[in-house]
Coordinates of C-alpha atoms and ligand atoms in Angstrom, one line a residue:
X177 CA -43.7 12.0 14.4
X178 CA -40.3 12.9 16.2
X179 CA -36.9 11.3 14.8
X180 CA -35.1 8.9 17.4
X181 CA -31.5 10.6 17.2
X182 CA -28.4 9.7 18.8
X183 CA -26.1 12.8 20.0
X184 CA -22.6 12.4 20.3
X185 CA -21.3 16.1 21.5
X186 CA -17.8 14.4 22.0
X187 CA -14.6 16.5 23.3
X188 CA -13.3 20.3 23.3
X189 CA -15.9 22.1 20.8
X190 CA -17.8 19.6 20.0
X191 CA -20.8 19.4 22.8
X192 CA -20.4 23.3 22.0
X193 CA -21.4 23.6 18.2
X194 CA -23.8 20.3 18.7
X195 CA -25.8 22.4 21.1
X196 CA -26.5 25.2 18.5
X197 CA -27.3 22.6 15.8
X198 CA -30.1 21.2 18.1
X199 CA -31.6 24.6 18.7
X200 CA -31.4 25.7 14.8
X201 CA -33.2 22.1 14.1
X202 CA -35.7 23.0 17.1
X203 CA -36.6 26.3 15.5
X204 CA -36.7 25.2 12.2
X205 CA -39.9 23.2 13.4
X206 CA -38.1 19.7 13.5
X207 CA -39.0 17.5 16.5
X208 CA -36.3 15.2 17.6
X209 CA -36.3 12.5 20.0
X210 CA -32.8 12.7 21.6
X211 CA -30.6 10.0 23.2
X212 CA -27.0 11.8 24.3
X213 CA -24.2 9.4 24.6
X214 CA -21.0 10.4 26.3
X215 CA -18.2 9.1 24.5
X216 CA -14.8 10.7 23.2
X217 CA -11.6 11.2 24.4
X218 CA -12.9 12.1 28.2
X219 CA -15.1 9.3 28.8
X220 CA -12.0 7.3 27.6
X221 CA -10.0 9.0 30.1
X222 CA -12.6 8.4 32.6
X223 CA -13.2 4.6 32.6
X224 CA -11.8 3.0 29.3
X225 CA -14.7 3.0 27.2
X226 CA -14.3 3.8 23.6
X227 CA -17.4 2.4 21.7
X228 CA -19.2 -1.2 22.7
X229 CA -20.7 -3.4 20.3
X230 CA -23.7 -3.0 22.4
X231 CA -24.1 0.8 21.8
X232 CA -23.9 -0.1 17.8
X233 CA -26.3 -2.3 18.4
X234 CA -28.7 0.6 20.0
X235 CA -27.8 3.0 17.3
X236 CA -28.9 0.6 14.6
X237 CA -32.5 1.2 16.0
X238 CA -32.1 4.9 15.8
X239 CA -32.8 7.0 12.4
X240 CA -29.1 9.3 12.6
X241 CA -26.6 10.2 14.8
X242 CA -25.6 13.8 15.2
X243 CA -21.8 14.0 16.4
X244 CA -19.4 16.9 17.3
X245 CA -16.2 16.1 18.0
X246 CA -14.4 13.5 19.2
X247 CA -10.4 13.4 21.0
X248 CA -8.0 14.9 23.6
X249 CA -4.5 15.7 23.3
X250 CA -3.6 13.2 26.5
X251 CA -5.6 10.4 24.5
X252 CA -3.0 8.3 22.4
X253 CA -3.5 9.3 18.7
X254 CA -5.6 7.1 16.5
X255 CA -7.4 5.0 19.2
X256 CA -10.6 7.3 19.3
X257 CA -10.2 7.7 15.6
X258 CA -10.1 3.7 15.0
X259 CA -12.1 2.5 18.3
X260 CA -15.0 5.1 17.7
X261 CA -15.1 6.7 14.3
X262 CA -13.9 3.8 12.2
X263 CA -16.2 1.4 14.1
X264 CA -18.7 3.5 13.6
X265 CA -18.2 3.5 9.7
X266 CA -17.5 -0.3 9.6
X267 CA -19.9 -1.9 11.7
X268 CA -22.9 0.7 10.8
X269 CA -21.6 0.2 7.1
X270 CA -21.8 3.7 5.9
X271 CA -20.1 3.1 2.8
X272 CA -20.6 7.0 1.4
X273 CA -18.9 10.0 2.7
X274 CA -20.5 13.0 1.4
X275 CA -19.4 16.3 1.4
X276 CA -20.9 19.3 0.1
X277 CA -18.9 22.3 -1.1
X278 CA -20.6 25.5 -2.2
X279 CA -19.7 29.0 -2.3
X280 CA -21.3 32.4 -3.2
X281 CA -23.5 35.2 -2.0
X282 CA -26.5 33.0 -1.5
X283 CA -24.7 30.2 0.9
X284 CA -23.0 30.1 4.1
X285 CA -19.4 30.2 2.8
X286 CA -17.6 32.7 0.7
X287 CA -14.0 31.3 -1.1
X288 CA -10.9 31.7 0.4
X289 CA -9.1 31.4 -3.1
X290 CA -11.9 33.1 -5.4
X291 CA -13.2 35.9 -3.0
X292 CA -16.6 36.5 -1.8
X293 CA -18.7 37.0 -5.5
X294 CA -17.6 33.7 -6.8
X295 CA -19.8 31.1 -7.2
X296 CA -19.2 26.7 -7.2
X297 CA -21.4 24.3 -5.8
X298 CA -20.0 20.9 -6.0
X299 CA -20.3 17.7 -3.8
X300 CA -17.7 14.9 -3.3
X301 CA -18.4 11.4 -2.6
X302 CA -15.7 9.3 -1.0
X303 CA -15.9 5.5 -0.8
X304 CA -15.9 5.2 3.3
X305 CA -15.2 1.5 3.7
X306 CA -13.1 0.1 1.4
X307 CA -9.6 1.3 0.3
X308 CA -6.4 2.0 2.2
X309 CA -8.7 2.4 5.1
X310 CA -9.7 -1.5 5.2
X311 CA -7.0 -2.0 7.5
X312 CA -5.4 -4.7 4.6
X313 CA -1.6 -5.5 5.7
X314 CA 1.3 -5.7 8.1
X315 CA 4.6 -5.8 9.7
X316 CA 7.2 -8.4 8.7
X317 CA 10.5 -8.5 10.7
X318 CA 9.0 -5.3 12.7
X319 CA 12.0 -3.6 14.7
X320 CA 14.3 -4.9 12.9
X321 CA 16.8 -3.1 9.9
X322 CA 14.9 -5.6 7.3
X323 CA 11.4 -4.5 8.7
X324 CA 8.5 -4.8 5.8
X325 CA 5.2 -2.9 6.2
X326 CA 2.5 -3.6 3.8
X327 CA -0.9 -1.4 3.4
X328 CA -2.9 -2.9 0.8
X329 CA -6.2 -1.0 -1.0
X330 CA -9.1 -3.0 -0.5
X331 CA -11.9 -2.4 -3.7
X332 CA -14.8 -4.9 -3.9
X333 CA -17.0 -4.6 -6.9
X334 CA -20.6 -4.2 -4.9
X335 CA -18.3 -1.7 -2.5
X336 CA -17.4 0.8 -6.0
X337 CA -20.5 -0.2 -7.5
X338 CA -23.1 1.1 -4.5
X339 CA -20.9 4.2 -4.1
X340 CA -20.4 5.1 -7.9
X341 CA -24.5 4.1 -8.2
X342 CA -25.0 6.5 -5.4
X343 CA -23.0 9.6 -6.7
X344 CA -24.7 9.1 -10.2
X345 CA -28.3 9.0 -8.4
X346 CA -27.2 12.5 -6.4
X347 CA -26.5 13.5 -10.3
X348 CA -29.4 13.1 -11.2
X349 CA -31.0 15.4 -8.5
X350 CA -28.3 18.4 -9.8
X351 CA -26.8 19.6 -12.8
X352 CA -26.2 15.7 -14.1
X353 CA -22.6 15.8 -14.4
X354 CA -20.2 13.1 -12.5
X355 CA -16.6 13.2 -12.7
X356 CA -14.7 10.1 -11.7
X357 CA -11.3 10.8 -9.5
X358 CA -8.7 8.2 -9.7
X359 CA -4.8 7.4 -10.5
X360 CA -5.9 4.8 -13.0
X361 CA -2.5 5.1 -14.8
X362 CA -0.7 3.7 -12.0
X363 CA -3.1 2.3 -9.8
X364 CA -3.8 -0.3 -12.4
X365 CA -5.5 -2.8 -10.7
X366 CA -7.9 -0.6 -8.3
X367 CA -7.8 1.9 -11.1
X368 CA -9.0 -0.6 -13.8
X369 CA -11.7 -1.9 -11.6
X370 CA -13.0 1.1 -10.4
X371 CA -13.2 2.8 -14.3
X372 CA -15.0 -0.4 -15.6
X373 CA -17.7 0.0 -12.9
X374 CA -18.0 3.3 -12.8
X375 CA -18.9 3.0 -17.1
X376 CA -21.0 0.3 -16.5
X377 CA -23.1 2.0 -13.8
X378 CA -23.2 5.3 -16.2
X379 CA -25.2 3.3 -19.2
X380 CA -27.9 3.3 -16.6
X381 CA -27.8 6.9 -16.5
X382 CA -28.0 8.4 -20.0
X383 CA -28.8 11.8 -19.1
X384 CA -25.4 11.9 -17.3
X385 CA -22.4 13.5 -18.6
X386 CA -19.2 12.2 -17.4
X387 CA -15.6 13.2 -16.9
X388 CA -12.3 11.5 -15.7
X389 CA -9.7 13.5 -13.5
X390 CA -6.2 11.5 -12.2
X391 CA -6.3 12.9 -8.3
X392 CA -3.2 14.9 -9.1
X393 CA -5.3 17.0 -11.8
X394 CA -8.2 17.2 -9.7
X395 CA -6.0 18.9 -7.0
X396 CA -5.2 21.8 -9.6
X397 CA -8.4 21.8 -10.6
X398 CA -9.7 22.5 -7.0
X399 CA -7.5 25.5 -6.6
X400 CA -7.5 26.8 -10.4
X401 CA -11.4 26.0 -11.6
X402 CA -13.9 24.2 -8.6
X403 CA -16.5 25.7 -11.0
X404 CA -16.6 22.7 -13.4
X405 CA -17.7 20.4 -11.1
X406 CA -20.9 19.1 -9.6
X407 CA -20.9 15.6 -8.2
X408 CA -17.2 13.9 -7.6
X409 CA -17.0 10.1 -7.0
X410 CA -13.7 8.7 -5.4
X411 CA -11.9 6.1 -3.1
X412 CA -11.3 6.5 0.7
X413 CA -7.7 8.1 0.5
X414 CA -8.0 10.2 -2.5
X415 CA -11.5 11.8 -1.3
X416 CA -10.0 12.0 2.4
X417 CA -7.2 14.3 0.9
X418 CA -9.4 16.3 -1.8
X419 CA -12.1 16.8 0.9
X420 CA -9.9 18.5 2.9
X421 CA -8.4 20.7 0.1
X422 CA -12.1 21.4 -0.9
X423 CA -12.7 23.2 2.6
X424 CA -9.9 25.1 2.2
X425 CA -10.7 26.9 -1.1
X426 CA -14.2 27.0 0.2
X427 CA -14.2 28.8 2.9
X428 CA -12.4 27.0 5.8
X429 CA -13.0 24.8 8.6
X430 CA -15.7 26.5 10.3
X431 CA -17.7 25.6 7.4
X432 CA -17.5 22.3 5.9
X433 CA -20.3 19.8 6.7
X434 CA -20.3 16.1 6.3
X435 CA -22.4 12.9 6.1
X436 CA -21.4 9.3 6.7
X437 CA -24.6 7.5 4.8
X438 CA -26.2 4.0 4.3
X439 CA -29.3 4.9 2.5
X440 CA -32.4 3.9 4.1
X441 CA -30.3 3.3 7.6
X442 CA -29.1 4.7 10.5
X443 CA -26.5 7.1 9.3
X444 CA -23.9 9.5 10.9
X445 CA -23.3 13.5 10.8
X446 CA -20.5 15.7 11.9
X447 CA -18.8 19.1 11.1
X448 CA -15.3 18.1 9.3
X449 CA -13.4 20.0 12.1
X450 CA -12.1 18.0 15.1
X451 CA -12.6 18.9 18.9
X452 CA -10.2 22.1 18.5
X453 CA -8.8 21.9 22.4
X454 CA -6.9 25.3 21.5
X455 CA -10.4 27.1 21.3
X456 CA -12.9 24.8 23.5
X457 CA -14.6 27.0 26.5
X458 CA -14.0 30.3 24.8
X459 CA -17.2 30.7 23.0
X460 CA -14.9 31.4 19.3
X461 CA -15.9 28.3 18.0
X462 CA -17.8 28.7 14.7
X463 CA -21.1 26.3 15.0
X464 CA -21.6 26.9 11.4
X465 CA -20.1 23.5 10.1
X466 CA -22.0 21.8 12.7
X467 CA -25.3 23.2 12.0
X468 CA -24.9 22.4 8.2
X469 CA -24.3 19.0 9.2
X470 CA -27.8 19.3 11.0
X471 CA -29.1 20.4 7.7
X472 CA -27.8 17.1 6.2
X473 CA -29.0 15.1 8.6
X474 CA -32.6 16.7 8.0
X475 CA -31.8 16.0 4.0
X476 CA -31.5 11.9 5.7
X477 CA -34.8 12.2 7.7
X478 CA -36.7 13.5 4.9
X479 CA -37.1 17.1 6.5
X480 CA -35.8 18.6 3.1
X481 CA -37.7 21.8 3.5
X482 CA -36.6 22.5 6.9
X483 CA -33.0 21.4 5.6
X484 CA -33.1 23.9 2.9
X485 CA -34.3 26.9 5.4
X486 CA -31.5 26.3 7.4
X487 CA -28.9 26.2 4.7
X488 CA -30.6 29.7 3.7
X489 CA -30.5 30.9 7.4
X490 CA -26.6 30.1 7.7
X491 CA -26.0 32.2 4.3
X492 CA -24.1 36.0 4.6
X493 CA -21.4 34.5 6.9
X494 CA -20.2 38.4 7.3
X495 CA -23.5 38.9 9.0
X496 CA -22.9 36.5 11.2
X497 CA -20.4 37.4 13.8
X498 CA -20.3 37.0 17.4
X499 CA -19.2 33.9 19.9
X500 CA -20.7 30.3 19.4
X501 CA -23.9 31.2 21.1
X502 CA -24.8 34.4 19.3
X503 CA -24.1 33.1 15.9
X504 CA -26.3 30.2 16.6
X505 CA -29.1 32.6 17.7
X506 CA -28.7 34.5 15.0
X507 CA -29.0 31.6 12.8
X508 CA -32.1 30.1 14.9
X509 CA -33.8 33.6 14.6
X510 CA -33.7 33.6 10.9
X511 CA -36.0 30.7 11.0
Ligands
ATP214 P1 -8.7 16.5 14.0 O1 -7.6 15.6 14.2 O2 -9.7 15.5 14.9 O3 -9.9 16.7 12.7 P2 -7.2 18.6 14.6 O4 -6.0 19.1 15.4 O5 -6.6 18.0 12.8 O6 -8.2 17.7 14.8 P3 -9.2 21.1 14.6 O7 -9.1 20.4 15.9 O8 -10.3 20.7 13.6 O9 -8.0 20.1 13.8 O10 -8.5 22.1 14.7 C1 -7.3 23.0 13.6 C2 -7.9 24.2 13.9 O11 -8.5 24.9 13.4 C3 -7.6 25.0 15.1 O12 -6.7 25.8 15.3 C4 -8.6 24.9 15.8 O13 -9.2 25.9 17.1 C5 -9.7 25.4 14.4 N1 -11.0 24.9 14.4 C6 -11.4 23.8 14.2 N2 -12.7 24.1 14.6 C7 -13.5 25.1 14.3 C8 -13.9 25.6 14.4 N3 -15.7 25.4 14.5 N4 -14.4 27.4 14.6 C9 -13.2 28.0 14.5 N5 -11.9 27.1 14.5 C10 -12.0 26.1 14.6

């Protein structure tokens, strides 16, 4: 049966790379029933629409959303991010942000730091609905010399527990190791809740070994020794920063895929990169990140075999050179 998918190509290179992703999914033999949504900076410039509650309600009935990139240089910064991407995360409660980082001869990436022969394979699970991004805080005496701005970090027991639980479940399918990354020595309230919750969940998974890293130490290990990691779990802000670092050490922006997941419910899959207006329309965009995000979507849909075949088809990136469409065609042809 065809999967019901919402497509948001978006702006700039977004529609270009999503077209390649859809072509590759089709070549892998997976049938999608796709509904296209015209959203993003261009749509906002045309009639002011960013994202309505009615569209979000429609999405609740879908299996997944496949998104290219949204944002144009002429739209005020933050408007599309908050009004579309964050609204989507919060309204659909996409509490897991999953970003895989793998490098080596059999993957799509070769490490920018360790060279083509280095092999590592880890996944960052970032809490996606709470922390410093929950919007808690405000101004006092704004625009005066005595202005105060506060930005709280919201950490609920349920929110942390469900995220940590997901990380342990994932580790059970992998090499059975989970690292908690936080800053417990300084963030003594939020860090304490994360650490206690992590330790309690760990008791349910006696086969899984665990480690704790302070976030500053994790930054060093990402560049120095990423081989040590299997699954990393961390909060929203640390995860945002660490995953960009992960992308930088493992092949660059053209290869970084991501998933925004609510297990068992409609979830959203997108490349990490933005709309790249500087190269839009030039055929220079690498579609691999979007194609690998499509593979994550197939995992979510239970199409694991097709997802694995797509990942394998993206390997040996040095043999995948050309325009956006040519790279998409080569990957599709390998299937
Ligand atoms: P956002 O804030 O939406 O993430 P950004 O402006 O920070 O956007 P990108 O749009 O990702 O970042 O672009 C950053 C740089 O990376 C640009 O020079 C862009 O051309 C390049 N880039 C982004 N995606 C790709 C891609 N798929 N292939 C090749 N180059 C890319």
